[in-house]
Coordinates of C-alpha atoms in Angstrom, one line a residue:
Chain B
X1419 CA -104.6 -48.9 33.7
X1420 CA -107.9 -47.5 34.9
X1421 CA -107.0 -47.9 38.5
X1422 CA -103.8 -46.1 37.9
X1423 CA -105.5 -43.1 36.3
X1424 CA -108.1 -43.0 38.9
X1425 CA -105.5 -42.9 41.7
X1426 CA -103.7 -40.3 39.8
X1427 CA -106.8 -38.1 39.6
X1428 CA -107.5 -38.7 43.3
X1429 CA -104.0 -37.6 44.1
X1430 CA -104.3 -34.5 42.0
X1431 CA -107.6 -33.5 43.7
X1432 CA -106.1 -34.1 47.2
X1433 CA -103.1 -32.1 46.3
X1434 CA -105.1 -29.1 45.1
X1435 CA -107.4 -29.2 48.1
X1436 CA -104.5 -29.3 50.4
X1437 CA -102.9 -26.4 48.6
X1438 CA -106.1 -24.4 48.7
X1439 CA -106.5 -25.0 52.4
X1440 CA -103.0 -23.8 53.2
X1441 CA -103.5 -20.6 51.1
X1442 CA -106.8 -19.9 52.9
X1443 CA -105.2 -20.4 56.3
X1444 CA -102.4 -18.1 55.3
X1445 CA -104.8 -15.4 54.2
X1446 CA -106.9 -15.5 57.3
X1447 CA -103.8 -14.9 59.4
X1448 CA -103.1 -11.7 57.4
X1449 CA -106.6 -10.4 57.1
X1450 CA -106.7 -10.1 60.9
X1451 CA -107.0 -6.4 60.4
X1452 CA -109.1 -3.9 62.2
X1453 CA -112.6 -5.0 62.2
X1454 CA -113.7 -1.4 62.6
X1455 CA -112.0 -0.4 59.4
X1456 CA -114.4 1.4 57.1
X1457 CA -114.4 0.1 53.6
X1458 CA -113.4 3.4 52.0
X1459 CA -110.9 4.5 49.4
X1460 CA -108.6 7.1 50.9
X1461 CA -107.7 9.9 48.5
X1462 CA -105.5 12.8 49.3
X1463 CA -105.3 15.9 47.2
X1464 CA -102.6 18.4 46.3
X1465 CA -103.1 21.9 47.5
X1466 CA -104.9 24.4 45.4
X1467 CA -103.1 27.4 44.0
X1468 CA -105.7 29.7 45.4
X1469 CA -105.2 28.4 48.9
X1470 CA -101.4 29.0 48.6
X1471 CA -101.9 32.5 47.3
X1472 CA -104.0 33.3 50.4
X1473 CA -101.0 32.7 52.6
X1474 CA -98.7 35.7 53.0
X1475 CA -95.4 36.0 51.3
X1476 CA -93.4 35.6 54.6
X1477 CA -95.5 32.7 55.7
X1478 CA -94.8 31.1 52.3
X1479 CA -91.1 31.4 52.8
X1480 CA -91.3 29.9 56.3
X1481 CA -93.4 27.1 54.9
X1482 CA -91.0 26.3 52.1
X1483 CA -88.2 26.0 54.7
X1484 CA -90.2 24.0 57.2
X1485 CA -90.1 20.8 55.0
X1486 CA -87.3 18.5 55.8
X1487 CA -87.5 15.3 53.8
X1488 CA -85.3 12.4 54.5
X1489 CA -84.9 9.9 51.6
X1490 CA -84.4 6.2 52.2
X1491 CA -83.3 4.3 49.2
X1492 CA -83.1 0.5 49.5
X1493 CA -80.5 -1.0 47.2
X1494 CA -78.9 -4.3 46.5
X1495 CA -75.5 -4.9 44.9
X1496 CA -77.1 -5.8 41.6
X1497 CA -78.6 -2.3 41.4
X1498 CA -75.2 -0.6 41.3
X1499 CA -75.7 1.2 37.9
X1500 CA -79.1 2.5 39.0
X1501 CA -77.6 3.4 42.3
X1502 CA -74.9 5.5 40.6
X1503 CA -77.5 7.3 38.5
X1504 CA -79.8 8.0 41.4
X1505 CA -77.0 9.2 43.6
X1506 CA -76.0 11.7 41.0
X1507 CA -79.4 13.0 40.1
X1508 CA -82.6 13.4 42.0
X1509 CA -81.4 12.4 45.5
X1510 CA -79.3 15.6 45.6
X1511 CA -82.6 17.4 46.1
X1512 CA -83.5 15.5 49.2
X1513 CA -82.6 17.3 52.4
X1514 CA -80.8 14.2 53.2
X1515 CA -80.6 10.9 51.3
X1516 CA -79.1 7.7 52.5
X1517 CA -78.7 4.4 50.8
X1518 CA -79.5 1.2 52.7
X1519 CA -78.1 -1.8 51.1
X1520 CA -78.4 -5.5 51.7
X1521 CA -74.6 -5.9 52.0
X1522 CA -71.6 -3.7 51.9
X1523 CA -70.7 -2.5 48.5
X1524 CA -67.2 -1.2 48.0
X1525 CA -68.0 1.4 45.3
X1526 CA -70.5 3.5 47.2
X1527 CA -71.2 4.4 50.8
X1528 CA -74.2 2.8 52.2
X1529 CA -75.7 1.6 55.5
X1530 CA -75.4 -2.1 55.7
X1531 CA -78.7 -3.8 56.6
X1532 CA -77.0 -7.2 56.5
X1533 CA -80.0 -8.9 55.1
X1534 CA -81.3 -9.8 51.7
X1535 CA -85.0 -9.8 52.6
X1536 CA -86.8 -6.6 51.5
X1537 CA -89.2 -6.4 54.5
X1538 CA -86.3 -6.8 57.0
X1539 CA -84.4 -4.2 55.1
X1540 CA -87.3 -1.9 55.2
X1541 CA -87.9 -2.4 58.9
X1542 CA -84.3 -1.8 59.8
X1543 CA -84.0 1.2 57.6
X1544 CA -87.1 2.8 59.2
X1545 CA -85.9 2.0 62.6
X1546 CA -82.4 3.4 61.9
X1547 CA -83.9 6.6 60.3
X1548 CA -86.3 7.1 63.2
X1549 CA -83.7 6.6 65.9
X1550 CA -81.2 8.8 64.3
X1551 CA -83.2 11.5 62.7
X1552 CA -86.5 11.9 64.5
X1553 CA -85.7 15.4 65.6
X1554 CA -84.3 16.6 62.3
X1555 CA -86.7 15.6 59.6
X1556 CA -90.5 15.6 59.5
X1557 CA -91.1 13.6 56.4
X1558 CA -89.6 10.3 55.3
X1559 CA -89.6 9.1 51.7
X1560 CA -88.7 5.6 50.8
X1561 CA -87.7 4.7 47.3
X1562 CA -86.2 2.1 45.1
X1563 CA -83.3 2.9 42.8
X1564 CA -85.4 2.4 39.7
X1565 CA -87.4 5.5 40.6
X1566 CA -87.1 9.1 39.7
X1567 CA -88.5 11.5 42.2
X1568 CA -89.1 15.2 42.1
X1569 CA -88.6 16.4 45.6
X1570 CA -90.0 19.9 45.0
X1571 CA -93.3 18.5 43.8
X1572 CA -93.3 16.3 46.9
X1573 CA -92.9 19.2 49.1
X1574 CA -95.6 21.2 47.3
X1575 CA -97.9 18.2 47.7
X1576 CA -97.2 18.1 51.4
X1577 CA -97.6 21.8 51.9
X1578 CA -100.7 22.0 53.9
X1579 CA -100.3 18.6 55.6
X1580 CA -99.4 18.5 59.2
X1581 CA -96.6 16.1 59.9
X1582 CA -97.7 15.5 63.4
X1583 CA -100.7 13.7 61.9
X1584 CA -100.3 10.1 60.8
X1585 CA -99.8 10.3 57.0
X1586 CA -99.0 7.3 54.9
X1587 CA -99.2 8.2 51.2
X1588 CA -98.2 7.2 47.7
X1589 CA -99.8 5.1 45.0
X1590 CA -102.3 2.8 46.7
X1591 CA -103.4 -0.6 45.7
X1592 CA -106.2 -2.6 47.2
X1593 CA -105.7 -6.2 47.8
X1594 CA -108.7 -7.8 49.3
X1595 CA -109.4 -5.9 52.5
X1596 CA -106.0 -4.3 52.6
X1597 CA -105.2 -0.9 51.0
X1598 CA -101.5 -0.4 50.9
X1599 CA -99.0 2.0 49.3
X1600 CA -97.0 0.4 46.6
X1601 CA -93.3 0.5 47.1
X1602 CA -93.0 0.8 43.3
X1603 CA -94.4 4.4 43.5
X1604 CA -92.5 5.5 46.6
X1605 CA -93.8 5.6 50.2
X1606 CA -94.2 8.8 52.2
X1607 CA -94.5 8.7 56.0
X1608 CA -94.9 11.7 58.3
X1609 CA -93.0 11.8 61.5
X1610 CA -96.1 10.8 63.4
X1611 CA -96.5 7.6 61.3
X1612 CA -92.8 6.9 61.8
X1613 CA -93.3 7.2 65.6
X1614 CA -96.2 4.8 65.6
X1615 CA -94.5 2.4 63.2
X1616 CA -91.4 2.2 65.4
X1617 CA -93.4 1.6 68.5
X1618 CA -94.9 -1.5 66.8
X1619 CA -91.7 -2.9 65.2
X1620 CA -90.8 -4.6 68.4
X1621 CA -94.1 -6.4 68.7
X1622 CA -94.0 -9.6 66.7
X1623 CA -97.7 -10.2 66.9
X1624 CA -98.5 -7.0 65.2
X1625 CA -95.5 -6.5 63.1
X1626 CA -94.0 -9.9 62.4
X1627 CA -90.7 -10.3 60.6
X1628 CA -92.1 -13.1 58.6
X1629 CA -95.5 -12.2 57.4
X1630 CA -97.1 -14.8 55.3
X1631 CA -97.4 -18.4 56.3
X1632 CA -96.4 -20.1 53.1
X1633 CA -96.4 -17.4 50.5
X1634 CA -94.0 -14.6 50.9
X1635 CA -95.9 -11.3 51.3
X1636 CA -94.3 -8.2 49.7
X1637 CA -92.8 -5.7 51.9
X1638 CA -95.2 -2.9 51.1
X1639 CA -98.1 -5.0 52.1
X1640 CA -96.4 -6.0 55.4
X1641 CA -95.8 -2.3 56.1
X1642 CA -99.4 -1.6 55.5
X1643 CA -100.6 -4.3 57.9
X1644 CA -98.2 -3.1 60.5
X1645 CA -99.3 0.5 60.2
X1646 CA -102.9 -0.5 60.2
X1647 CA -102.4 -1.8 63.8
X1648 CA -101.2 1.7 64.7
X1649 CA -104.2 3.3 63.1
X1650 CA -102.3 4.6 60.1
X1651 CA -104.1 4.2 56.8
X1652 CA -102.9 4.4 53.3
X1653 CA -104.0 7.3 51.2
X1654 CA -103.7 7.8 47.4
X1655 CA -102.1 11.0 46.4
X1656 CA -103.7 12.9 43.6
X1657 CA -103.6 16.3 42.0
X1658 CA -106.5 18.7 41.6
X1659 CA -107.7 16.8 38.5
X1660 CA -107.6 13.4 40.2
X1661 CA -104.5 12.1 38.5
X1662 CA -102.0 10.0 40.4
X1663 CA -99.0 11.9 41.6
X1664 CA -96.9 8.9 42.5
X1665 CA -96.5 6.7 39.5
X1666 CA -95.3 3.1 39.4
X1667 CA -94.5 3.3 35.7
X1668 CA -92.2 5.4 33.6
X1669 CA -93.3 8.2 31.3
X1670 CA -92.5 6.1 28.3
X1671 CA -94.7 3.3 29.4
X1672 CA -97.6 5.7 30.2
X1673 CA -97.3 7.2 26.7
X1674 CA -97.2 3.8 25.1
X1675 CA -100.3 2.8 26.9
X1676 CA -102.0 6.0 26.2
X1677 CA -101.3 5.6 22.5
X1678 CA -103.1 2.3 22.4
X1679 CA -105.9 3.0 24.9
X1680 CA -106.9 6.6 24.2
X1681 CA -105.0 8.0 21.2
X1682 CA -107.0 11.1 21.3
X1683 CA -105.6 12.3 24.6
X1684 CA -102.1 11.1 24.8
X1685 CA -100.5 13.8 26.8
X1686 CA -103.6 15.1 28.5
X1687 CA -104.5 11.6 29.7
X1688 CA -101.0 10.6 30.6
X1689 CA -99.5 12.0 33.7
X1690 CA -99.9 14.7 36.3
X1691 CA -98.1 18.0 35.7
X1692 CA -96.9 17.8 39.2
X1693 CA -96.0 14.2 39.3
X1694 CA -93.6 13.3 42.1
X1695 CA -92.4 9.8 41.1
X1696 CA -91.9 7.6 38.1
X1697 CA -90.6 4.1 38.2
X1698 CA -88.9 1.6 35.9
X1699 CA -86.3 3.9 34.6
X1700 CA -82.9 2.9 33.3
X1701 CA -79.8 4.8 34.5
X1702 CA -79.6 6.7 31.2
X1703 CA -83.2 7.7 31.5
X1704 CA -82.5 9.2 35.0
X1705 CA -80.0 11.6 33.5
X1706 CA -82.4 12.5 30.7
X1707 CA -85.2 13.1 33.2
X1708 CA -82.9 15.3 35.3
X1709 CA -82.2 17.4 32.2
X1710 CA -85.8 17.6 31.1
X1711 CA -87.2 18.4 34.5
X1712 CA -84.7 20.9 35.8
X1713 CA -82.7 22.3 32.9
X1714 CA -84.4 22.2 29.6
X1715 CA -86.7 25.2 29.0
X1716 CA -88.7 26.5 26.2
X1717 CA -87.9 30.1 25.7
X1718 CA -90.8 32.4 26.4
X1719 CA -92.8 30.1 28.6
X1720 CA -92.8 31.6 32.1
X1721 CA -94.1 29.6 35.0
X1722 CA -95.5 31.5 38.0
X1723 CA -94.9 29.2 40.8
X1724 CA -96.5 30.3 44.0
X1725 CA -93.7 28.8 46.0
X1726 CA -90.1 27.9 45.4
X1727 CA -88.2 25.1 47.0
X1728 CA -84.5 25.4 46.6
X1729 CA -82.3 22.4 46.6
X1730 CA -80.2 22.0 49.8
X1731 CA -76.8 23.7 50.0
X1732 CA -74.0 21.8 48.4
X1733 CA -76.0 20.0 45.7
X1734 CA -74.8 20.8 42.3
X1735 CA -78.0 20.1 40.5
Chain F
X932 CA -99.4 -69.6 42.0
X933 CA -100.9 -67.5 44.7
X934 CA -97.5 -66.1 45.6
X935 CA -97.0 -64.8 42.0
X936 CA -100.5 -63.4 42.2
X937 CA -99.8 -61.8 45.5
X938 CA -96.6 -60.2 44.2
X939 CA -98.5 -59.0 41.2
X940 CA -101.1 -57.4 43.4
X941 CA -98.4 -55.8 45.6
X942 CA -96.6 -54.3 42.7
X943 CA -99.9 -53.0 41.3
X944 CA -100.9 -51.3 44.5
X945 CA -97.4 -49.9 44.9
X946 CA -97.7 -48.5 41.4
X947 CA -101.1 -47.1 42.3
X948 CA -99.7 -45.5 45.4
X949 CA -96.9 -43.9 43.3
X950 CA -99.3 -42.5 40.8
X951 CA -101.4 -41.2 43.6
X952 CA -98.4 -39.3 45.0
X953 CA -97.5 -38.0 41.6
X954 CA -101.0 -36.8 41.1
X955 CA -101.1 -35.0 44.4
X956 CA -97.7 -33.3 43.8
X957 CA -98.8 -32.1 40.4
X958 CA -102.1 -30.9 41.8
X959 CA -100.4 -29.1 44.6
X960 CA -97.9 -27.4 42.2
X961 CA -100.6 -26.4 39.7
X962 CA -102.8 -25.0 42.5
X963 CA -99.9 -23.0 43.9
X964 CA -99.2 -21.5 40.5
X965 CA -102.8 -20.6 40.2
X966 CA -102.9 -18.9 43.5
X967 CA -99.7 -17.0 43.1
X968 CA -101.0 -15.6 39.8
X969 CA -104.3 -14.7 41.5
X970 CA -102.6 -13.0 44.4
X971 CA -100.3 -11.2 42.0
X972 CA -97.0 -11.1 43.7
X973 CA -94.9 -8.7 41.6
X974 CA -91.4 -9.5 40.6
X975 CA -88.6 -7.1 40.5
X976 CA -88.5 -5.0 37.4
X977 CA -85.3 -5.5 35.6
X978 CA -84.6 -2.6 33.3
X979 CA -82.3 -3.0 30.3
X980 CA -79.0 -1.2 30.3
X981 CA -78.5 0.7 27.0
X982 CA -75.4 -0.4 25.1
X983 CA -72.9 2.3 24.2
X984 CA -73.7 2.3 20.5
X985 CA -75.0 5.6 19.3
X986 CA -76.3 4.1 16.1
X987 CA -78.1 1.2 17.7
X988 CA -81.7 0.9 17.1
X989 CA -83.7 1.0 20.3
X990 CA -85.7 -2.0 21.5
X991 CA -89.0 -0.3 20.8
X992 CA -88.5 -0.2 17.1
X993 CA -91.1 -2.9 16.3
X994 CA -94.4 -2.5 14.6
X995 CA -96.3 -1.8 17.8
X996 CA -95.8 1.9 17.4
X997 CA -98.4 2.1 14.6
X998 CA -100.9 4.7 15.6
X999 CA -104.5 4.0 14.9
X1000 CA -106.6 6.9 14.0
X1001 CA -106.2 10.5 14.8
X1002 CA -103.8 11.2 17.6
X1003 CA -104.1 14.4 19.5
X1004 CA -101.4 15.6 21.8
X1005 CA -103.3 18.8 22.6
X1006 CA -100.1 20.6 22.1
X1007 CA -101.7 23.9 22.0
X1008 CA -104.6 23.6 24.3
X1009 CA -103.0 21.7 27.2
X1010 CA -101.1 24.6 28.6
X1011 CA -99.7 24.3 32.1
X1012 CA -101.9 25.9 34.7
X1013 CA -99.4 28.4 35.9
X1014 CA -97.9 29.2 32.5
X1015 CA -97.5 32.5 30.9
X1016 CA -96.7 32.2 27.2
X1017 CA -96.9 35.8 26.1
X1018 CA -93.2 36.1 25.1
X1019 CA -93.4 32.8 23.2
X1020 CA -96.5 33.9 21.4
X1021 CA -94.9 37.2 20.5
X1022 CA -91.9 35.5 19.0
X1023 CA -94.2 33.1 17.1
X1024 CA -95.5 36.2 15.2
X1025 CA -92.2 37.9 14.8
X1026 CA -89.9 35.0 13.8
X1027 CA -91.8 32.9 11.2
X1028 CA -90.4 29.4 10.7
X1029 CA -91.4 26.9 8.0
X1030 CA -90.5 23.4 9.0
X1031 CA -90.2 20.7 6.4
X1032 CA -89.7 17.1 7.6
X1033 CA -87.8 14.6 5.6
X1034 CA -89.7 11.4 5.6
X1035 CA -90.8 8.5 3.3
X1036 CA -93.9 6.4 2.6
X1037 CA -92.9 3.7 5.0
X1038 CA -92.3 6.1 7.9
X1039 CA -95.4 8.2 7.7
X1040 CA -97.3 6.1 10.2
X1041 CA -94.3 5.0 12.2
X1042 CA -92.5 8.2 12.7
X1043 CA -93.8 11.3 10.9
X1044 CA -97.2 10.9 12.6
X1045 CA -95.6 11.5 16.0
X1046 CA -93.7 14.5 14.7
X1047 CA -97.0 15.8 13.4
X1048 CA -98.8 15.3 16.7
X1049 CA -96.1 16.9 18.8
X1050 CA -93.5 19.6 18.0
X1051 CA -94.5 20.3 14.4
X1052 CA -97.6 22.0 15.6
X1053 CA -95.4 24.8 16.9
X1054 CA -94.0 25.6 13.5
X1055 CA -95.6 28.5 11.7
X1056 CA -96.0 26.1 8.8
X1057 CA -95.1 22.5 8.5
X1058 CA -94.6 20.2 5.4
X1059 CA -93.9 16.6 5.2
X1060 CA -91.6 15.6 2.3
X1061 CA -91.8 12.1 0.9
X1062 CA -90.9 10.5 -2.4
X1063 CA -94.6 9.9 -3.1
X1064 CA -97.5 12.1 -2.5
X1065 CA -100.0 11.2 0.3
X1066 CA -103.1 13.3 0.2
X1067 CA -104.5 12.0 3.5
X1068 CA -101.4 12.6 5.7
X1069 CA -100.8 15.0 3.9
X1070 CA -97.3 14.6 2.5
X1071 CA -95.7 16.3 -0.5
X1072 CA -94.5 13.9 -3.3
X1073 CA -91.1 14.9 -4.5
X1074 CA -91.1 12.3 -7.2
X1075 CA -87.8 10.7 -6.3
X1076 CA -86.9 7.3 -5.1
X1077 CA -86.2 6.4 -1.4
X1078 CA -82.9 5.6 0.1
X1079 CA -79.9 7.2 1.8
X1080 CA -78.3 8.0 -1.6
X1081 CA -81.4 10.0 -2.6
X1082 CA -81.2 12.3 0.5
X1083 CA -79.5 15.2 -1.3
X1084 CA -81.7 14.9 -4.3
X1085 CA -84.8 15.0 -2.0
X1086 CA -83.3 17.9 -0.1
X1087 CA -82.8 19.9 -3.2
X1088 CA -86.3 19.2 -4.5
X1089 CA -87.9 19.9 -1.1
X1090 CA -86.2 23.3 -0.8
X1091 CA -87.3 24.0 -4.3
X1092 CA -90.8 23.1 -3.6
X1093 CA -90.8 25.3 -0.5
X1094 CA -89.3 28.1 -2.5
X1095 CA -91.8 27.9 -5.2
X1096 CA -94.9 27.7 -3.0
X1097 CA -94.2 29.2 0.4
X1098 CA -91.3 31.7 0.1
X1099 CA -93.3 34.6 1.4
X1100 CA -94.9 32.7 4.2
X1101 CA -91.9 32.5 6.4
X1102 CA -88.6 34.1 7.3
X1103 CA -86.6 30.9 8.1
X1104 CA -86.8 27.5 6.6
X1105 CA -85.9 24.5 8.6
X1106 CA -85.1 21.0 7.5
X1107 CA -85.6 18.2 10.1
X1108 CA -85.8 14.4 10.0
X1109 CA -88.8 12.4 11.1
X1110 CA -86.8 11.3 14.2
X1111 CA -85.8 14.7 15.3
X1112 CA -87.3 16.7 18.1
X1113 CA -87.2 20.5 17.9
X1114 CA -88.0 23.0 20.5
X1115 CA -89.3 25.8 18.3
X1116 CA -89.4 28.5 20.9
X1117 CA -85.7 28.2 21.5
X1118 CA -85.0 28.2 17.8
X1119 CA -86.9 31.4 17.5
X1120 CA -84.9 32.9 20.3
X1121 CA -81.7 32.0 18.4
X1122 CA -82.9 33.4 15.1
X1123 CA -84.5 36.5 16.5
X1124 CA -81.1 38.2 16.6
X1125 CA -80.6 37.8 12.8
X1126 CA -82.0 39.2 9.7
X1127 CA -83.6 36.7 7.4
X1128 CA -82.5 38.9 4.4
X1129 CA -78.9 38.0 5.3
X1130 CA -77.4 34.9 3.6
X1131 CA -76.9 32.7 6.7
X1132 CA -77.8 29.2 7.9
X1133 CA -77.6 27.4 11.3
X1134 CA -77.2 23.9 12.6
X1135 CA -74.6 21.8 14.4
X1136 CA -71.4 22.9 12.8
X1137 CA -68.9 20.3 11.7
X1138 CA -65.4 21.3 10.6
X1139 CA -64.0 18.8 8.1
X1140 CA -64.1 19.0 4.3
X1141 CA -65.5 22.5 4.0
X1142 CA -63.5 25.5 4.9
X1143 CA -66.3 27.4 6.8
X1144 CA -67.7 24.1 8.1
X1145 CA -71.0 22.5 7.2
X1146 CA -74.1 21.6 9.2
X1147 CA -74.8 18.1 10.4
X1148 CA -77.8 16.6 8.6
X1149 CA -79.0 14.6 11.6
X1150 CA -79.3 17.6 13.9
X1151 CA -81.3 19.6 11.4
X1152 CA -80.5 23.0 9.9
X1153 CA -82.3 26.2 9.1
X1154 CA -81.8 28.6 6.2
X1155 CA -82.6 32.3 6.1
X1156 CA -84.9 33.5 3.3
X1157 CA -81.9 34.8 1.4
X1158 CA -80.0 31.6 1.8
X1159 CA -83.0 29.7 0.4
X1160 CA -83.2 31.9 -2.6
X1161 CA -79.5 31.6 -3.3
X1162 CA -79.6 27.8 -2.9
X1163 CA -82.5 27.3 -5.3
X1164 CA -80.9 29.7 -7.7
X1165 CA -77.5 27.9 -7.6
X1166 CA -79.0 24.8 -9.3
X1167 CA -80.6 26.8 -12.0
X1168 CA -77.3 28.5 -12.8
X1169 CA -75.2 25.3 -12.2
X1170 CA -73.2 26.8 -9.5
X1171 CA -73.9 23.7 -7.4
X1172 CA -74.1 20.1 -8.5
X1173 CA -76.8 17.6 -7.9
X1174 CA -74.8 14.4 -7.7
X1175 CA -73.8 13.5 -4.2
X1176 CA -74.9 11.0 -1.7
X1177 CA -73.8 12.9 1.4
X1178 CA -76.6 15.3 1.9
X1179 CA -75.2 17.5 4.6
X1180 CA -71.7 17.7 3.2
X1181 CA -73.0 18.5 -0.3
X1182 CA -75.3 21.2 1.0
X1183 CA -72.5 22.7 3.1
X1184 CA -70.2 22.8 0.1
X1185 CA -72.9 24.5 -1.9
X1186 CA -73.5 27.1 0.8
X1187 CA -69.9 28.0 0.8
X1188 CA -69.9 28.4 -3.0
X1189 CA -72.9 30.7 -3.0
X1190 CA -71.5 32.8 0.0
X1191 CA -74.0 31.8 2.6
X1192 CA -72.4 32.1 6.0
X1193 CA -72.3 29.1 8.4
X1194 CA -73.6 30.6 11.5
X1195 CA -72.8 30.0 15.2
X1196 CA -75.8 28.4 16.9
X1197 CA -74.3 28.1 20.3
X1198 CA -76.0 29.7 23.3
X1199 CA -74.8 32.6 25.4
X1200 CA -72.5 30.3 27.4
X1201 CA -71.0 28.6 24.4
X1202 CA -73.0 25.4 24.6
X1203 CA -74.3 23.7 21.5
X1204 CA -78.0 23.9 20.8
X1205 CA -78.3 21.4 17.9
X1206 CA -77.7 17.8 18.8
X1207 CA -77.1 15.0 16.3
X1208 CA -77.8 12.2 18.8
X1209 CA -80.4 11.3 21.5
X1210 CA -80.2 13.2 24.8
X1211 CA -78.5 10.3 26.7
X1212 CA -75.5 10.4 24.3
X1213 CA -75.0 14.0 25.0
X1214 CA -75.9 14.2 28.7
X1215 CA -73.9 11.3 30.0
X1216 CA -70.3 12.1 30.4
X1217 CA -68.1 9.5 28.7
X1218 CA -71.0 7.9 26.8
X1219 CA -69.5 8.6 23.5
X1220 CA -65.9 7.2 23.5
X1221 CA -63.1 9.7 23.0
X1222 CA -62.1 7.9 19.8
X1223 CA -65.6 8.4 18.3
X1224 CA -65.5 10.4 15.0
X1225 CA -67.9 13.0 16.5
X1226 CA -65.3 14.6 18.7
X1227 CA -63.1 15.4 15.7
X1228 CA -65.9 16.8 13.7
X1229 CA -67.2 19.4 16.0
X1230 CA -66.3 22.9 14.7
X1231 CA -66.3 24.5 18.2
X1232 CA -64.3 23.1 21.2
X1233 CA -66.6 21.0 23.4
X1234 CA -67.8 22.7 26.5
X1235 CA -69.2 20.3 29.1
X1236 CA -72.2 19.2 27.1
X1237 CA -75.7 20.1 28.4
X1238 CA -74.7 21.1 31.9
X1239 CA -76.5 24.1 33.3
X1240 CA -78.3 25.7 30.5
X1241 CA -81.4 27.7 30.4
X1242 CA -81.9 28.5 26.7
X1243 CA -81.3 25.4 24.8
X1244 CA -82.7 24.4 21.5
X1245 CA -82.3 20.8 20.8
X1246 CA -82.6 18.7 17.8
X1247 CA -82.2 15.2 19.0
X1248 CA -81.7 12.9 16.2
X1249 CA -81.9 9.1 16.2
X1250 CA -84.8 9.1 18.5
X1251 CA -87.1 6.1 18.6
X1252 CA -90.8 6.9 18.3
X1253 CA -91.3 6.4 22.0
X1254 CA -89.2 8.6 24.2

């Protein structure tokens, strides 16, 4: 009996050591990042109202028209009800929105990526978008169908940012040495970042199709690694008060957490007034958000926005 | 003898080997689980699809919504940076609304507290009506029992209390439930066109049973000062009766008897501004089945609900505490 238990224990130990070794090896392969990379947190702020007002009226008009945002939404057949909601609501405010799905779905038009793997879908979508639309759009926004995005706030945020610079923004998370933009909050790439990304997509050493050795690495991390090779770093988007503008949670969840964490400041502490994305919504909630954000108004409250972004022609929202 | 011994030894070492393999497999699996937790690979969020039952309780209706301590939504101080509220503030002075919220002892912490922390702050005066008094909340004790059958009785006593203590403090008197959300500014805009000395009341108008229609209890309703006076008087002079379990219908009948007009609360494009259900039910086309009683009750013909509206006052009933 004793010899059995001791061999069992020996086996367990060997198994764990073996497993740990493999994980370490896998990690070393990923962490092969830029040695020069400064260990800094990158934050990016929204423009100040005063800065906007300094620009002349005509320039402001020109500015508001100069933004062309192309929306990439990665969907799978199981997301069909979310897809329907998203199609009918906020994506109508993108200058162009296209749905990239893992397989052909009869109900809705989409671009078939012919793969189930999220990272492969993302690569193909970015390549497709760049090849086809590089001359027509200067910002590329990638989202999931569980997200609600307010394009006008996105454009306002990008107002003073030059798309010929490599921007890669959203809600960032730090994982060891890697700072990446979480796909759960939406990923924004400028045309310059798209250019650099696409030049690397063909190089398997820098931008492999299968990232991790044993453990599958999420697509947003893979994207970050790829972009890092091109010298594009993730930046966390914040408003003038330091609140995140891209959110990986829904309003309901934020409020729930606020009520238990800091009940004195539920709304104040919750979310930015100029939030761009929320995630984790149900299809019904999309419609409610659409109504709440764009239509419902409290009489007598007038908002003096320095700039207006109109939805593209033909959208009925 | 040695052969048997040898076989015994062989089987023992075979067993040992097996347990060794077992151990290593289990060790490997445990370790992998540990690492995957540490590395935190996120799974896909799978949101729940709401079922098409307007009366269904939402999933968040468990005890977690109890608020500890004072909750401050900063409803007044946290104004949007670019906001001009002069018109709203002007109306606040001109159209005075007293809100009373129908609640009960078991809902004070669960629901009424949220109302108190949010929209109720925009009433000129707010009162919480419960069967028992609660000095800390504070809630008025109507000295009734609780229950759906007590609703009309509570309503009568609540209006009476308001009449006896606060008649001169407001022009309009609104009844809401503790799961209703009211946008006061829009209500003021609606009422600003009417004279509170006229006998009139507003809400979501339903057509059956009462000739001029009656107002849905769930969506909330608001009485003019004159209407309130007549209502309270009607019970003193026995023009209206106390016994009814259907609060909104009974009130509607009484209003007709005492010649209080059922007003039209629709906006300038003919869309309803009082809503008896949560926004989803009204916003999503086809959510409420065509056979649902609601479609036959509406006094006015349905216009595409909640499409493009700028001035909408909404009373959303059946709301769970967390939006």
